[in-house]
Amino acid sequence: MSHAPVSIIGLGAMGRALATVLLDAGHPVTIWNRTANKQQALIEQGAIGASTPEEAAHNMLIILCVTDYAASQEILDNLGPALHQKTLINLTTSTPEEAQNLAKQAENYGARYLDGVIQASPAHIGSPTATLFFAGAFDTFSEHAAALTTFGTIRYVGANPGQASLYDMALLGLWYDAEMAYFNALSLIGGRNADLDAFLPFAHKQFGYVIDALTETTQEVQEQRYPKGPASLVEHSRVLHQLAELRQSRGMDTGQLDHLNAIVDQLIADGAGNHGFTQVSEKLVDGQTR
């Protein structure tokens, strides 16, 4: 079985990991990095070193993994016509708007473009635990899926080039929000003066309830149905206001909780008091409340 030749432009920790697993899988790999000494170890493993990005871009599949959006733009401008009829996959961290701009820039040079996001550390590249999201033309994704699977578990998330970045930021936000929720809980029970080890298994259990309910919650949001479940919005409201008052008395920030209370109070005023908590999604998921 022949393996498609791949060019890797950018040899930071992630770029080196990408090149290494491609070489291990039998792909011919051409590499370039602004700091040339980063190429040597990969050349010893069988990679072909290039002296310029244009020289590296002779393969039909080119993967860009550089410092930031500005560096990506600069390299695309340098490559210019060398990208004609080739596929450029950008694995450089960027915003959705930046990804869309890079897609237009690549298409102006006659290239096909995919934007990708890596949800893994360099050490996990090449294992199923590494998840990579890709956005852009589905036929382009399908054509190169065999090579991309070398990096880990791959998922196509949509035709809009900015969608992979949106997934990345949404999942990072989920992690930050969960961490903040846990820190708030630790603060409420007394912080470092409390027995945190004793509290830990109960926190595990509480997060488990959320995880176990995700599928049902997603269905309720999609179907716009909000069964009462274990408690109505009226009952939730009492707890939410008590929680806000308690946090405030401890000198904790209540901004996000105050925002949630305002939404719940409005829903109750609108006659939804006997509905379930998921109805809050109408004010959050569709962006009606900022």
C-alpha positions as protocol buffer text, in pm:
chain_id: "A"
residue {
  index: 1
  type: MET
  ca { x: 0 y: 0 z: 0 }
}
residue {
  index: 2
  type: SER
  ca { x: 142 y: 336 z: -103 }
}
residue {
  index: 3
  type: HIS
  ca { x: 133 y: 627 z: 139 }
}
residue {
  index: 4
  type: ALA
  ca { x: 67 y: 980 z: 19 }
}
residue {
  index: 5
  type: PRO
  ca { x: 365 y: 1218 z: 39 }
}
residue {
  index: 6
  type: VAL
  ca { x: 305 y: 1498 z: 288 }
}
residue {
  index: 7
  type: SER
  ca { x: 472 y: 1832 z: 349 }
}
residue {
  index: 8
  type: ILE
  ca { x: 491 y: 1969 z: 704 }
}
residue {
  index: 9
  type: ILE
  ca { x: 561 y: 2340 z: 740 }
}
residue {
  index: 10
  type: GLY
  ca { x: 639 y: 2436 z: 1099 }
}
residue {
  index: 11
  type: LEU
  ca { x: 837 y: 2217 z: 1338 }
}
residue {
  index: 12
  type: GLY
  ca { x: 738 y: 2325 z: 1684 }
}
residue {
  index: 13
  type: ALA
  ca { x: 657 y: 2047 z: 1930 }
}
residue {
  index: 14
  type: MET
  ca { x: 329 y: 1969 z: 1751 }
}
residue {
  index: 15
  type: GLY
  ca { x: 473 y: 1989 z: 1400 }
}
residue {
  index: 16
  type: ARG
  ca { x: 754 y: 1752 z: 1495 }
}
residue {
  index: 17
  type: ALA
  ca { x: 503 y: 1507 z: 1643 }
}
residue {
  index: 18
  type: LEU
  ca { x: 293 y: 1518 z: 1325 }
}
residue {
  index: 19
  type: ALA
  ca { x: 598 y: 1457 z: 1105 }
}
residue {
  index: 20
  type: THR
  ca { x: 721 y: 1173 z: 1327 }
}
residue {
  index: 21
  type: VAL
  ca { x: 399 y: 970 z: 1315 }
}
residue {
  index: 22
  type: LEU
  ca { x: 372 y: 1019 z: 940 }
}
residue {
  index: 23
  type: LEU
  ca { x: 726 y: 889 z: 893 }
}
residue {
  index: 24
  type: ASP
  ca { x: 656 y: 595 z: 1125 }
}
residue {
  index: 25
  type: ALA
  ca { x: 348 y: 510 z: 917 }
}
residue {
  index: 26
  type: GLY
  ca { x: 552 y: 506 z: 595 }
}
residue {
  index: 27
  type: HIS
  ca { x: 458 y: 842 z: 443 }
}
residue {
  index: 28
  type: PRO
  ca { x: 728 y: 1029 z: 253 }
}
residue {
  index: 29
  type: VAL
  ca { x: 756 y: 1358 z: 444 }
}
residue {
  index: 30
  type: THR
  ca { x: 910 y: 1688 z: 341 }
}
residue {
  index: 31
  type: ILE
  ca { x: 972 y: 1937 z: 618 }
}
residue {
  index: 32
  type: TRP
  ca { x: 1055 y: 2304 z: 660 }
}
residue {
  index: 33
  type: ASN
  ca { x: 1104 y: 2524 z: 962 }
}
residue {
  index: 34
  type: ARG
  ca { x: 1221 y: 2883 z: 995 }
}
residue {
  index: 35
  type: THR
  ca { x: 1487 y: 2759 z: 1240 }
}
residue {
  index: 36
  type: ALA
  ca { x: 1662 y: 2502 z: 1026 }
}
residue {
  index: 37
  type: ASN
  ca { x: 1831 y: 2308 z: 1307 }
}
residue {
  index: 38
  type: LYS
  ca { x: 1491 y: 2171 z: 1412 }
}
residue {
  index: 39
  type: GLN
  ca { x: 1487 y: 1968 z: 1091 }
}
residue {
  index: 40
  type: GLN
  ca { x: 1794 y: 1757 z: 1162 }
}
residue {
  index: 41
  type: ALA
  ca { x: 1646 y: 1489 z: 1389 }
}
residue {
  index: 42
  type: LEU
  ca { x: 1359 y: 1432 z: 1146 }
}
residue {
  index: 43
  type: ILE
  ca { x: 1597 y: 1417 z: 850 }
}
residue {
  index: 44
  type: GLU
  ca { x: 1784 y: 1143 z: 1035 }
}
residue {
  index: 45
  type: GLN
  ca { x: 1451 y: 959 z: 1062 }
}
residue {
  index: 46
  type: GLY
  ca { x: 1400 y: 981 z: 687 }
}
residue {
  index: 47
  type: ALA
  ca { x: 1234 y: 1318 z: 624 }
}
residue {
  index: 48
  type: ILE
  ca { x: 1341 y: 1537 z: 334 }
}
residue {
  index: 49
  type: GLY
  ca { x: 1457 y: 1879 z: 451 }
}
residue {
  index: 50
  type: ALA
  ca { x: 1362 y: 2186 z: 247 }
}
residue {
  index: 51
  type: SER
  ca { x: 1540 y: 2520 z: 253 }
}
residue {
  index: 52
  type: THR
  ca { x: 1226 y: 2729 z: 182 }
}
residue {
  index: 53
  type: PRO
  ca { x: 849 y: 2690 z: 227 }
}
residue {
  index: 54
  type: GLU
  ca { x: 813 y: 2694 z: -150 }
}
residue {
  index: 55
  type: GLU
  ca { x: 1053 y: 2400 z: -180 }
}
residue {
  index: 56
  type: ALA
  ca { x: 864 y: 2211 z: 92 }
}
residue {
  index: 57
  type: ALA
  ca { x: 532 y: 2265 z: -85 }
}
residue {
  index: 58
  type: HIS
  ca { x: 607 y: 2035 z: -380 }
}
residue {
  index: 59
  type: ASN
  ca { x: 374 y: 1763 z: -242 }
}
residue {
  index: 60
  type: MET
  ca { x: 2 y: 1766 z: -313 }
}
residue {
  index: 61
  type: LEU
  ca { x: -81 y: 1759 z: 60 }
}
residue {
  index: 62
  type: ILE
  ca { x: 66 y: 2039 z: 271 }
}
residue {
  index: 63
  type: ILE
  ca { x: 13 y: 2072 z: 645 }
}
residue {
  index: 64
  type: LEU
  ca { x: 73 y: 2405 z: 810 }
}
residue {
  index: 65
  type: CYS
  ca { x: 145 y: 2405 z: 1184 }
}
residue {
  index: 66
  type: VAL
  ca { x: 310 y: 2731 z: 1282 }
}
residue {
  index: 67
  type: THR
  ca { x: 308 y: 2980 z: 1569 }
}
residue {
  index: 68
  type: ASP
  ca { x: -3 y: 3185 z: 1496 }
}
residue {
  index: 69
  type: TYR
  ca { x: -239 y: 3333 z: 1239 }
}
residue {
  index: 70
  type: ALA
  ca { x: 8 y: 3602 z: 1131 }
}
residue {
  index: 71
  type: ALA
  ca { x: 273 y: 3338 z: 1057 }
}
residue {
  index: 72
  type: SER
  ca { x: 16 y: 3136 z: 859 }
}
residue {
  index: 73
  type: GLN
  ca { x: -76 y: 3438 z: 649 }
}
residue {
  index: 74
  type: GLU
  ca { x: 287 y: 3516 z: 580 }
}
residue {
  index: 75
  type: ILE
  ca { x: 363 y: 3163 z: 464 }
}
residue {
  index: 76
  type: LEU
  ca { x: 53 y: 3149 z: 245 }
}
residue {
  index: 77
  type: ASP
  ca { x: 160 y: 3471 z: 78 }
}
residue {
  index: 78
  type: ASN
  ca { x: 509 y: 3331 z: 24 }
}
residue {
  index: 79
  type: LEU
  ca { x: 375 y: 3009 z: -123 }
}
residue {
  index: 80
  type: GLY
  ca { x: 124 y: 3185 z: -347 }
}
residue {
  index: 81
  type: PRO
  ca { x: 101 y: 3009 z: -687 }
}
residue {
  index: 82
  type: ALA
  ca { x: 290 y: 2706 z: -548 }
}
residue {
  index: 83
  type: LEU
  ca { x: -39 y: 2609 z: -381 }
}
residue {
  index: 84
  type: HIS
  ca { x: -229 y: 2578 z: -710 }
}
residue {
  index: 85
  type: GLN
  ca { x: -437 y: 2256 z: -723 }
}
residue {
  index: 86
  type: LYS
  ca { x: -289 y: 2135 z: -393 }
}
residue {
  index: 87
  type: THR
  ca { x: -452 y: 2076 z: -56 }
}
residue {
  index: 88
  type: LEU
  ca { x: -352 y: 2295 z: 236 }
}
residue {
  index: 89
  type: ILE
  ca { x: -450 y: 2180 z: 586 }
}
residue {
  index: 90
  type: ASN
  ca { x: -401 y: 2444 z: 852 }
}
residue {
  index: 91
  type: LEU
  ca { x: -342 y: 2305 z: 1202 }
}
residue {
  index: 92
  type: THR
  ca { x: -233 y: 2639 z: 1343 }
}
residue {
  index: 93
  type: THR
  ca { x: -450 y: 2769 z: 1628 }
}
residue {
  index: 94
  type: SER
  ca { x: -677 y: 3044 z: 1496 }
}
residue {
  index: 95
  type: THR
  ca { x: -1016 y: 3202 z: 1554 }
}
residue {
  index: 96
  type: PRO
  ca { x: -1314 y: 3109 z: 1335 }
}
residue {
  index: 97
  type: GLU
  ca { x: -1281 y: 3439 z: 1149 }
}
residue {
  index: 98
  type: GLU
  ca { x: -909 y: 3385 z: 1092 }
}
residue {
  index: 99
  type: ALA
  ca { x: -976 y: 3033 z: 960 }
}
residue {
  index: 100
  type: GLN
  ca { x: -1229 y: 3171 z: 713 }
}
residue {
  index: 101
  type: ASN
  ca { x: -980 y: 3435 z: 599 }
}
residue {
  index: 102
  type: LEU
  ca { x: -709 y: 3173 z: 547 }
}
residue {
  index: 103
  type: ALA
  ca { x: -954 y: 2959 z: 349 }
}
residue {
  index: 104
  type: LYS
  ca { x: -1028 y: 3251 z: 115 }
}
residue {
  index: 105
  type: GLN
  ca { x: -658 y: 3329 z: 86 }
}
residue {
  index: 106
  type: ALA
  ca { x: -577 y: 2968 z: -6 }
}
residue {
  index: 107
  type: GLU
  ca { x: -866 y: 2945 z: -252 }
}
residue {
  index: 108
  type: ASN
  ca { x: -745 y: 3262 z: -422 }
}
residue {
  index: 109
  type: TYR
  ca { x: -425 y: 3074 z: -498 }
}
residue {
  index: 110
  type: GLY
  ca { x: -621 y: 2780 z: -638 }
}
residue {
  index: 111
  type: ALA
  ca { x: -573 y: 2553 z: -335 }
}
residue {
  index: 112
  type: ARG
  ca { x: -822 y: 2336 z: -154 }
}
residue {
  index: 113
  type: TYR
  ca { x: -834 y: 2416 z: 216 }
}
residue {
  index: 114
  type: LEU
  ca { x: -917 y: 2238 z: 540 }
}
residue {
  index: 115
  type: ASP
  ca { x: -892 y: 2396 z: 881 }
}
residue {
  index: 116
  type: GLY
  ca { x: -810 y: 2165 z: 1168 }
}
residue {
  index: 117
  type: VAL
  ca { x: -786 y: 2168 z: 1545 }
}
residue {
  index: 118
  type: ILE
  ca { x: -589 y: 1924 z: 1758 }
}
residue {
  index: 119
  type: GLN
  ca { x: -738 y: 1832 z: 2095 }
}
residue {
  index: 120
  type: ALA
  ca { x: -425 y: 1665 z: 2232 }
}
residue {
  index: 121
  type: SER
  ca { x: -71 y: 1727 z: 2347 }
}
residue {
  index: 122
  type: PRO
  ca { x: 218 y: 1640 z: 2113 }
}
residue {
  index: 123
  type: ALA
  ca { x: 288 y: 1329 z: 2323 }
}
residue {
  index: 124
  type: HIS
  ca { x: -53 y: 1183 z: 2231 }
}
residue {
  index: 125
  type: ILE
  ca { x: -30 y: 1238 z: 1855 }
}
residue {
  index: 126
  type: GLY
  ca { x: -59 y: 902 z: 1680 }
}
residue {
  index: 127
  type: SER
  ca { x: -284 y: 749 z: 1945 }
}
residue {
  index: 128
  type: PRO
  ca { x: -666 y: 719 z: 1952 }
}
residue {
  index: 129
  type: THR
  ca { x: -675 y: 957 z: 2250 }
}
residue {
  index: 130
  type: ALA
  ca { x: -578 y: 1243 z: 2018 }
}
residue {
  index: 131
  type: THR
  ca { x: -890 y: 1398 z: 1865 }
}
residue {
  index: 132
  type: LEU
  ca { x: -867 y: 1623 z: 1560 }
}
residue {
  index: 133
  type: PHE
  ca { x: -1155 y: 1827 z: 1418 }
}
residue {
  index: 134
  type: PHE
  ca { x: -1158 y: 1928 z: 1052 }
}
residue {
  index: 135
  type: ALA
  ca { x: -1375 y: 2175 z: 864 }
}
residue {
  index: 136
  type: GLY
  ca { x: -1400 y: 2264 z: 498 }
}
residue {
  index: 137
  type: ALA
  ca { x: -1507 y: 2074 z: 186 }
}
residue {
  index: 138
  type: PHE
  ca { x: -1611 y: 1719 z: 276 }
}
residue {
  index: 139
  type: ASP
  ca { x: -1462 y: 1569 z: -40 }
}
residue {
  index: 140
  type: THR
  ca { x: -1124 y: 1720 z: 51 }
}
residue {
  index: 141
  type: PHE
  ca { x: -1150 y: 1572 z: 400 }
}
residue {
  index: 142
  type: SER
  ca { x: -1249 y: 1231 z: 260 }
}
residue {
  index: 143
  type: GLU
  ca { x: -963 y: 1231 z: 10 }
}
residue {
  index: 144
  type: HIS
  ca { x: -702 y: 1278 z: 282 }
}
residue {
  index: 145
  type: ALA
  ca { x: -871 y: 1094 z: 569 }
}
residue {
  index: 146
  type: ALA
  ca { x: -629 y: 800 z: 546 }
}
residue {
  index: 147
  type: ALA
  ca { x: -327 y: 1024 z: 608 }
}
residue {
  index: 148
  type: LEU
  ca { x: -504 y: 1229 z: 874 }
}
residue {
  index: 149
  type: THR
  ca { x: -608 y: 919 z: 1067 }
}
residue {
  index: 150
  type: THR
  ca { x: -237 y: 865 z: 1132 }
}
residue {
  index: 151
  type: PHE
  ca { x: -259 y: 1151 z: 1384 }
}
residue {
  index: 152
  type: GLY
  ca { x: -543 y: 1007 z: 1594 }
}
residue {
  index: 153
  type: THR
  ca { x: -923 y: 1006 z: 1594 }
}
residue {
  index: 154
  type: ILE
  ca { x: -1048 y: 1242 z: 1326 }
}
residue {
  index: 155
  type: ARG
  ca { x: -1390 y: 1408 z: 1299 }
}
residue {
  index: 156
  type: TYR
  ca { x: -1539 y: 1618 z: 1021 }
}
residue {
  index: 157
  type: VAL
  ca { x: -1749 y: 1900 z: 1171 }
}
residue {
  index: 158
  type: GLY
  ca { x: -1878 y: 2100 z: 876 }
}
residue {
  index: 159
  type: ALA
  ca { x: -1820 y: 2290 z: 554 }
}
residue {
  index: 160
  type: ASN
  ca { x: -1762 y: 2626 z: 722 }
}
residue {
  index: 161
  type: PRO
  ca { x: -1381 y: 2652 z: 768 }
}
residue {
  index: 162
  type: GLY
  ca { x: -1433 y: 2823 z: 1105 }
}
residue {
  index: 163
  type: GLN
  ca { x: -1634 y: 2534 z: 1253 }
}
residue {
  index: 164
  type: ALA
  ca { x: -1333 y: 2337 z: 1379 }
}
residue {
  index: 165
  type: SER
  ca { x: -1214 y: 2641 z: 1573 }
}
residue {
  index: 166
  type: LEU
  ca { x: -1564 y: 2687 z: 1716 }
}
residue {
  index: 167
  type: TYR
  ca { x: -1561 y: 2327 z: 1842 }
}
residue {
  index: 168
  type: ASP
  ca { x: -1220 y: 2383 z: 1996 }
}
residue {
  index: 169
  type: MET
  ca { x: -1320 y: 2700 z: 2179 }
}
residue {
  index: 170
  type: ALA
  ca { x: -1654 y: 2552 z: 2291 }
}
residue {
  index: 171
  type: LEU
  ca { x: -1480 y: 2249 z: 2443 }
}
residue {
  index: 172
  type: LEU
  ca { x: -1211 y: 2462 z: 2605 }
}
residue {
  index: 173
  type: GLY
  ca { x: -1486 y: 2681 z: 2748 }
}
residue {
  index: 174
  type: LEU
  ca { x: -1657 y: 2371 z: 2884 }
}
residue {
  index: 175
  type: TRP
  ca { x: -1337 y: 2275 z: 3064 }
}
residue {
  index: 176
  type: TYR
  ca { x: -1283 y: 2625 z: 3206 }
}
residue {
  index: 177
  type: ASP
  ca { x: -1646 y: 2650 z: 3322 }
}
residue {
  index: 178
  type: ALA
  ca { x: -1624 y: 2310 z: 3491 }
}
residue {
  index: 179
  type: GLU
  ca { x: -1299 y: 2405 z: 3664 }
}
residue {
  index: 180
  type: MET
  ca { x: -1449 y: 2733 z: 3782 }
}
residue {
  index: 181
  type: ALA
  ca { x: -1758 y: 2551 z: 3913 }
}
residue {
  index: 182
  type: TYR
  ca { x: -1534 y: 2322 z: 4116 }
}
residue {
  index: 183
  type: PHE
  ca { x: -1324 y: 2612 z: 4250 }
}
residue {
  index: 184
  type: ASN
  ca { x: -1643 y: 2791 z: 4355 }
}
residue {
  index: 185
  type: ALA
  ca { x: -1759 y: 2479 z: 4536 }
}
residue {
  index: 186
  type: LEU
  ca { x: -1425 y: 2448 z: 4717 }
}
residue {
  index: 187
  type: SER
  ca { x: -1440 y: 2814 z: 4816 }
}
residue {
  index: 188
  type: LEU
  ca { x: -1792 y: 2775 z: 4952 }
}
residue {
  index: 189
  type: ILE
  ca { x: -1701 y: 2486 z: 5183 }
}
residue {
  index: 190
  type: GLY
  ca { x: -1408 y: 2677 z: 5329 }
}
residue {
  index: 191
  type: GLY
  ca { x: -1129 y: 2659 z: 5075 }
}
residue {
  index: 192
  type: ARG
  ca { x: -797 y: 2513 z: 5189 }
}
residue {
  index: 193
  type: ASN
  ca { x: -917 y: 2515 z: 5549 }
}
residue {
  index: 194
  type: ALA
  ca { x: -1177 y: 2251 z: 5462 }
}
residue {
  index: 195
  type: ASP
  ca { x: -1122 y: 1879 z: 5425 }
}
residue {
  index: 196
  type: LEU
  ca { x: -1100 y: 1880 z: 5044 }
}
residue {
  index: 197
  type: ASP
  ca { x: -1027 y: 1508 z: 5024 }
}
residue {
  index: 198
  type: ALA
  ca { x: -1351 y: 1435 z: 5207 }
}
residue {
  index: 199
  type: PHE
  ca { x: -1543 y: 1658 z: 4964 }
}
residue {
  index: 200
  type: LEU
  ca { x: -1382 y: 1512 z: 4650 }
}
residue {
  index: 201
  type: PRO
  ca { x: -1593 y: 1195 z: 4606 }
}
residue {
  index: 202
  type: PHE
  ca { x: -1913 y: 1397 z: 4638 }
}
residue {
  index: 203
  type: ALA
  ca { x: -1789 y: 1638 z: 4369 }
}
residue {
  index: 204
  type: HIS
  ca { x: -1713 y: 1338 z: 4147 }
}
residue {
  index: 205
  type: LYS
  ca { x: -2066 y: 1214 z: 4200 }
}
residue {
  index: 206
  type: GLN
  ca { x: -2220 y: 1555 z: 4123 }
}
residue {
  index: 207
  type: PHE
  ca { x: -2024 y: 1593 z: 3799 }
}
residue {
  index: 208
  type: GLY
  ca { x: -2130 y: 1239 z: 3715 }
}
residue {
  index: 209
  type: TYR
  ca { x: -2496 y: 1341 z: 3731 }
}
residue {
  index: 210
  type: VAL
  ca { x: -2428 y: 1613 z: 3473 }
}
residue {
  index: 211
  type: ILE
  ca { x: -2239 y: 1376 z: 3243 }
}
residue {
  index: 212
  type: ASP
  ca { x: -2503 y: 1104 z: 3269 }
}
residue {
  index: 213
  type: ALA
  ca { x: -2777 y: 1352 z: 3177 }
}
residue {
  index: 214
  type: LEU
  ca { x: -2599 y: 1503 z: 2873 }
}
residue {
  index: 215
  type: THR
  ca { x: -2775 y: 1288 z: 2615 }
}
residue {
  index: 216
  type: GLU
  ca { x: -3120 y: 1360 z: 2759 }
}
residue {
  index: 217
  type: THR
  ca { x: -3039 y: 1730 z: 2798 }
}
residue {
  index: 218
  type: THR
  ca { x: -2927 y: 1750 z: 2435 }
}
residue {
  index: 219
  type: GLN
  ca { x: -3251 y: 1586 z: 2319 }
}
residue {
  index: 220
  type: GLU
  ca { x: -3459 y: 1830 z: 2525 }
}
residue {
  index: 221
  type: VAL
  ca { x: -3272 y: 2129 z: 2377 }
}
residue {
  index: 222
  type: GLN
  ca { x: -3310 y: 1997 z: 2022 }
}
residue {
  index: 223
  type: GLU
  ca { x: -3679 y: 1916 z: 2066 }
}
residue {
  index: 224
  type: GLN
  ca { x: -3752 y: 2230 z: 2272 }
}
residue {
  index: 225
  type: ARG
  ca { x: -3932 y: 2029 z: 2539 }
}
residue {
  index: 226
  type: TYR
  ca { x: -3862 y: 2094 z: 2904 }
}
residue {
  index: 227
  type: PRO
  ca { x: -4009 y: 1830 z: 3137 }
}
residue {
  index: 228
  type: LYS
  ca { x: -4010 y: 1919 z: 3503 }
}
residue {
  index: 229
  type: GLY
  ca { x: -3786 y: 1630 z: 3603 }
}
residue {
  index: 230
  type: PRO
  ca { x: -3677 y: 1627 z: 3970 }
}
residue {
  index: 231
  type: ALA
  ca { x: -3755 y: 1999 z: 4018 }
}
residue {
  index: 232
  type: SER
  ca { x: -3945 y: 2282 z: 3850 }
}
residue {
  index: 233
  type: LEU
  ca { x: -3801 y: 2623 z: 3767 }
}
residue {
  index: 234
  type: VAL
  ca { x: -3982 y: 2763 z: 4072 }
}
residue {
  index: 235
  type: GLU
  ca { x: -3804 y: 2512 z: 4293 }
}
residue {
  index: 236
  type: HIS
  ca { x: -3472 y: 2574 z: 4119 }
}
residue {
  index: 237
  type: SER
  ca { x: -3521 y: 2947 z: 4168 }
}
residue {
  index: 238
  type: ARG
  ca { x: -3534 y: 2916 z: 4546 }
}
residue {
  index: 239
  type: VAL
  ca { x: -3205 y: 2723 z: 4550 }
}
residue {
  index: 240
  type: LEU
  ca { x: -3036 y: 2956 z: 4302 }
}
residue {
  index: 241
  type: HIS
  ca { x: -3123 y: 3266 z: 4505 }
}
residue {
  index: 242
  type: GLN
  ca { x: -3006 y: 3099 z: 4826 }
}
residue {
  index: 243
  type: LEU
  ca { x: -2681 y: 3003 z: 4656 }
}
residue {
  index: 244
  type: ALA
  ca { x: -2628 y: 3359 z: 4529 }
}
residue {
  index: 245
  type: GLU
  ca { x: -2691 y: 3504 z: 4875 }
}
residue {
  index: 246
  type: LEU
  ca { x: -2453 y: 3256 z: 5037 }
}
residue {
  index: 247
  type: ARG
  ca { x: -2176 y: 3323 z: 4787 }
}
residue {
  index: 248
  type: GLN
  ca { x: -2223 y: 3697 z: 4827 }
}
residue {
  index: 249
  type: SER
  ca { x: -2199 y: 3666 z: 5207 }
}
residue {
  index: 250
  type: ARG
  ca { x: -1866 y: 3489 z: 5162 }
}
residue {
  index: 251
  type: GLY
  ca { x: -1731 y: 3763 z: 4935 }
}
residue {
  index: 252
  type: MET
  ca { x: -1750 y: 3546 z: 4624 }
}
residue {
  index: 253
  type: ASP
  ca { x: -1833 y: 3674 z: 4277 }
}
residue {
  index: 254
  type: THR
  ca { x: -2198 y: 3615 z: 4185 }
}
residue {
  index: 255
  type: GLY
  ca { x: -2211 y: 3775 z: 3842 }
}
residue {
  index: 256
  type: GLN
  ca { x: -2277 y: 3457 z: 3645 }
}
residue {
  index: 257
  type: LEU
  ca { x: -2523 y: 3331 z: 3905 }
}
residue {
  index: 258
  type: ASP
  ca { x: -2707 y: 3665 z: 3908 }
}
residue {
  index: 259
  type: HIS
  ca { x: -2737 y: 3639 z: 3531 }
}
residue {
  index: 260
  type: LEU
  ca { x: -2884 y: 3289 z: 3563 }
}
residue {
  index: 261
  type: ASN
  ca { x: -3126 y: 3404 z: 3833 }
}
residue {
  index: 262
  type: ALA
  ca { x: -3248 y: 3685 z: 3608 }
}
residue {
  index: 263
  type: ILE
  ca { x: -3318 y: 3436 z: 3328 }
}
residue {
  index: 264
  type: VAL
  ca { x: -3503 y: 3195 z: 3558 }
}
residue {
  index: 265
  type: ASP
  ca { x: -3705 y: 3477 z: 3715 }
}
residue {
  index: 266
  type: GLN
  ca { x: -3810 y: 3599 z: 3370 }
}
residue {
  index: 267
  type: LEU
  ca { x: -3910 y: 3249 z: 3257 }
}
residue {
  index: 268
  type: ILE
  ca { x: -4122 y: 3208 z: 3570 }
}
residue {
  index: 269
  type: ALA
  ca { x: -4282 y: 3549 z: 3508 }
}
residue {
  index: 270
  type: ASP
  ca { x: -4360 y: 3432 z: 3154 }
}
residue {
  index: 271
  type: GLY
  ca { x: -4552 y: 3133 z: 3291 }
}
residue {
  index: 272
  type: ALA
  ca { x: -4286 y: 2861 z: 3263 }
}
residue {
  index: 273
  type: GLY
  ca { x: -4245 y: 2805 z: 3636 }
}
residue {
  index: 274
  type: ASN
  ca { x: -4357 y: 2442 z: 3620 }
}
residue {
  index: 275
  type: HIS
  ca { x: -4113 y: 2357 z: 3342 }
}
residue {
  index: 276
  type: GLY
  ca { x: -3771 y: 2196 z: 3389 }
}
residue {
  index: 277
  type: PHE
  ca { x: -3433 y: 2366 z: 3419 }
}
residue {
  index: 278
  type: THR
  ca { x: -3344 y: 2291 z: 3057 }
}
residue {
  index: 279
  type: GLN
  ca { x: -3575 y: 2573 z: 2945 }
}
residue {
  index: 280
  type: VAL
  ca { x: -3294 y: 2810 z: 3045 }
}
residue {
  index: 281
  type: SER
  ca { x: -3130 y: 2695 z: 2721 }
}
residue {
  index: 282
  type: GLU
  ca { x: -3378 y: 2904 z: 2522 }
}
residue {
  index: 283
  type: LYS
  ca { x: -3208 y: 3215 z: 2660 }
}
residue {
  index: 284
  type: LEU
  ca { x: -2853 y: 3083 z: 2632 }
}
residue {
  index: 285
  type: VAL
  ca { x: -2807 y: 2828 z: 2354 }
}
residue {
  index: 286
  type: ASP
  ca { x: -2960 y: 3044 z: 2082 }
}
residue {
  index: 287
  type: GLY
  ca { x: -2777 y: 3356 z: 2196 }
}
residue {
  index: 288
  type: GLN
  ca { x: -3084 y: 3556 z: 2299 }
}
residue {
  index: 289
  type: THR
  ca { x: -2915 y: 3664 z: 2621 }
}
residue {
  index: 290
  type: ARG
  ca { x: -2562 y: 3794 z: 2632 }
}
